[in-house]
mmCIF file of C-alpha atoms in Angstrom:
data_model
loop_
_atom_site.group_PDB
_atom_site.id
_atom_site.type_symbol
_atom_site.label_atom_id
_atom_site.label_comp_id
_atom_site.label_asym_id
_atom_site.label_seq_id
_atom_site.Cartn_x
_atom_site.Cartn_y
_atom_site.Cartn_z
ATOM 1 C CA MET A 832 83.728 97.632 86.990
ATOM 2 C CA GLU A 833 87.190 96.262 87.376
ATOM 3 C CA ASN A 834 86.210 94.131 89.868
ATOM 4 C CA GLU A 835 83.279 92.049 88.233
ATOM 5 C CA LYS A 836 85.934 91.881 85.437
ATOM 6 C CA VAL A 837 87.859 90.311 88.352
ATOM 7 C CA TYR A 838 85.387 88.205 89.703
ATOM 8 C CA ARG A 839 84.544 86.616 86.749
ATOM 9 C CA MET A 840 87.914 85.091 85.905
ATOM 10 C CA ASP A 841 88.746 81.820 86.145
ATOM 11 C CA PHE A 842 89.527 80.581 89.044
ATOM 12 C CA ALA A 843 92.163 77.284 87.682
ATOM 13 C CA LYS A 844 94.082 80.072 85.075
ATOM 14 C CA VAL A 845 94.456 82.698 88.291
ATOM 15 C CA TYR A 846 95.291 79.967 90.194
ATOM 16 C CA GLN A 847 98.282 78.595 88.081
ATOM 17 C CA LEU A 848 99.207 82.369 88.092
ATOM 18 C CA LEU A 849 100.247 82.484 92.138
ATOM 19 C CA VAL A 850 101.750 78.705 91.628
ATOM 20 C CA ASN A 851 104.253 80.440 88.856
ATOM 21 C CA LYS A 852 104.667 82.627 90.739
ATOM 22 C CA ALA A 853 105.710 81.112 93.735
ATOM 23 C CA VAL A 854 107.259 78.623 92.375
ATOM 24 C CA LYS A 855 110.315 81.659 89.972
ATOM 25 C CA LYS A 856 110.923 82.263 93.934
ATOM 26 C CA GLY A 857 112.100 78.325 95.003
ATOM 27 C CA ARG A 858 108.546 78.149 96.433
ATOM 28 C CA THR A 859 106.249 75.200 96.157
ATOM 29 C CA LYS A 860 102.480 74.446 94.683
ATOM 30 C CA GLN A 861 101.848 72.565 98.289
ATOM 31 C CA GLU A 862 103.245 75.493 99.716
ATOM 32 C CA VAL A 863 100.298 77.980 97.707
ATOM 33 C CA ASP A 864 97.558 75.383 98.299
ATOM 34 C CA VAL A 865 98.518 75.672 102.371
ATOM 35 C CA VAL A 866 97.600 79.151 102.864
ATOM 36 C CA THR A 867 95.102 78.668 100.042
ATOM 37 C CA ARG A 868 93.728 76.139 102.598
ATOM 38 C CA TRP A 869 94.799 78.104 105.569
ATOM 39 C CA LEU A 870 92.905 81.950 104.883
ATOM 40 C CA THR A 871 89.698 79.793 102.933
ATOM 41 C CA GLY A 872 88.436 76.981 104.655
ATOM 42 C CA TYR A 873 88.578 74.945 101.548
ATOM 43 C CA GLY A 874 90.124 71.122 101.522
ATOM 44 C CA GLN A 875 93.286 69.709 99.358
ATOM 45 C CA GLU A 876 90.575 67.868 97.455
ATOM 46 C CA GLU A 877 88.334 70.739 96.326
ATOM 47 C CA LEU A 878 91.109 72.122 96.237
ATOM 48 C CA ASP A 879 92.565 69.849 93.166
ATOM 49 C CA GLY A 880 89.245 69.775 91.983
ATOM 50 C CA PHE A 881 89.423 72.927 91.750
ATOM 51 C CA GLY A 882 91.311 72.207 88.468
ATOM 52 C CA GLU A 883 88.461 70.467 86.576
ATOM 53 C CA GLY A 884 86.017 72.856 86.522
ATOM 54 C CA ALA A 885 84.337 76.019 85.777
ATOM 55 C CA LEU A 886 84.654 77.151 88.736
ATOM 56 C CA THR A 887 85.056 81.444 88.466
ATOM 57 C CA TYR A 888 87.924 83.665 91.167
ATOM 58 C CA GLY A 889 84.989 85.427 92.343
ATOM 59 C CA ASP A 890 82.590 81.875 93.598
ATOM 60 C CA PHE A 891 86.054 80.630 94.655
ATOM 61 C CA PHE A 892 86.035 83.391 97.253
ATOM 62 C CA ARG A 893 81.896 84.094 97.756
ATOM 63 C CA ASN A 894 81.494 80.218 98.787
ATOM 64 C CA ALA A 895 84.426 79.284 100.771
ATOM 65 C CA PRO A 896 83.406 77.304 104.189
ATOM 66 C CA GLY A 897 85.280 78.766 105.852
ATOM 67 C CA MET A 898 86.977 82.533 105.963
ATOM 68 C CA ASN A 899 89.985 82.488 108.503
ATOM 69 C CA GLU A 900 89.704 84.415 111.751
ATOM 70 C CA LYS A 901 92.719 85.559 111.988
ATOM 71 C CA ARG A 902 92.659 86.963 107.975
ATOM 72 C CA ASP A 903 92.691 90.412 109.078
ATOM 73 C CA LEU A 904 96.211 89.937 110.115
ATOM 74 C CA VAL A 905 97.468 90.471 106.986
ATOM 75 C CA LYS A 906 98.460 93.319 105.982
ATOM 76 C CA GLY A 907 100.386 95.994 103.652
ATOM 77 C CA VAL A 908 100.319 96.784 99.831
ATOM 78 C CA VAL A 909 99.846 94.610 96.702
ATOM 79 C CA CYS A 910 99.632 96.031 93.798
ATOM 80 C CA GLY A 911 99.830 99.458 95.289
ATOM 81 C CA VAL A 912 96.871 99.159 97.751
ATOM 82 C CA ARG A 913 96.912 99.100 100.994
ATOM 83 C CA VAL A 914 94.742 94.851 101.430
ATOM 84 C CA GLU A 915 93.192 96.666 105.122
ATOM 85 C CA GLU A 916 91.556 100.092 103.089
ATOM 86 C CA ILE A 917 90.239 97.970 100.035
ATOM 87 C CA GLU A 918 86.349 98.194 100.588
ATOM 88 C CA ASP A 919 84.380 95.833 98.456
ATOM 89 C CA PRO A 920 85.060 92.902 100.999
ATOM 90 C CA LEU A 921 85.025 90.498 98.357
ATOM 91 C CA MET A 922 87.521 92.230 96.734
ATOM 92 C CA ARG A 923 89.918 92.427 99.748
ATOM 93 C CA GLU A 924 90.093 88.672 100.689
ATOM 94 C CA ILE A 925 91.314 88.184 96.942
ATOM 95 C CA ARG A 926 94.022 90.695 98.018
ATOM 96 C CA ARG A 927 94.526 88.649 101.039
ATOM 97 C CA LEU A 928 95.415 86.419 98.773
ATOM 98 C CA ASP A 929 97.410 87.248 96.824
ATOM 99 C CA LYS A 930 98.702 89.355 100.078
ATOM 100 C CA LEU A 931 100.165 85.855 101.575
ATOM 101 C CA VAL A 932 101.774 84.484 97.856
ATOM 102 C CA ASP A 933 103.675 87.816 97.860
ATOM 103 C CA GLU A 934 105.170 86.819 100.986
ATOM 104 C CA LEU A 935 105.453 83.468 100.638
ATOM 105 C CA ALA A 936 107.927 84.324 96.886
ATOM 106 C CA LYS A 937 109.923 87.131 99.448
ATOM 107 C CA GLY A 938 110.567 84.013 101.424
ATOM 108 C CA LYS A 939 109.271 84.763 104.343
ATOM 109 C CA ALA A 940 108.579 82.064 107.299
ATOM 110 C CA MET A 941 105.765 79.827 106.814
ATOM 111 C CA ASP A 942 104.959 80.386 110.414
ATOM 112 C CA LYS A 943 104.612 83.913 110.031
ATOM 113 C CA ILE A 944 102.589 83.960 106.810
ATOM 114 C CA LEU A 945 100.009 81.261 108.955
ATOM 115 C CA ARG A 946 100.162 83.901 110.988
ATOM 116 C CA LYS A 947 101.242 81.906 113.766
#
């Protein structure tokens, strides 16, 4: 049931935590938006609008218009768990975004983060 707790979290609050993590390391909200749009297929206007509504973190991913076909290339450890080994598909997508923001915060080049 731990996953359900994460899925019910408010998207705007979680997203602000991801932005704060990147900003503390010298990156920008715009860069977090870029990796989020790359992963999910949302447009910038949609992302900006999610800060005003009552959207859960789970629904943000469930309703994503176009998950990136290269997202399977996002690998590594987040919170002590290998992203590519997470069985629950929804949690795997959530952890992929975490991993992308981690890479951003660690100073990785945007081209490498976006798997170009």
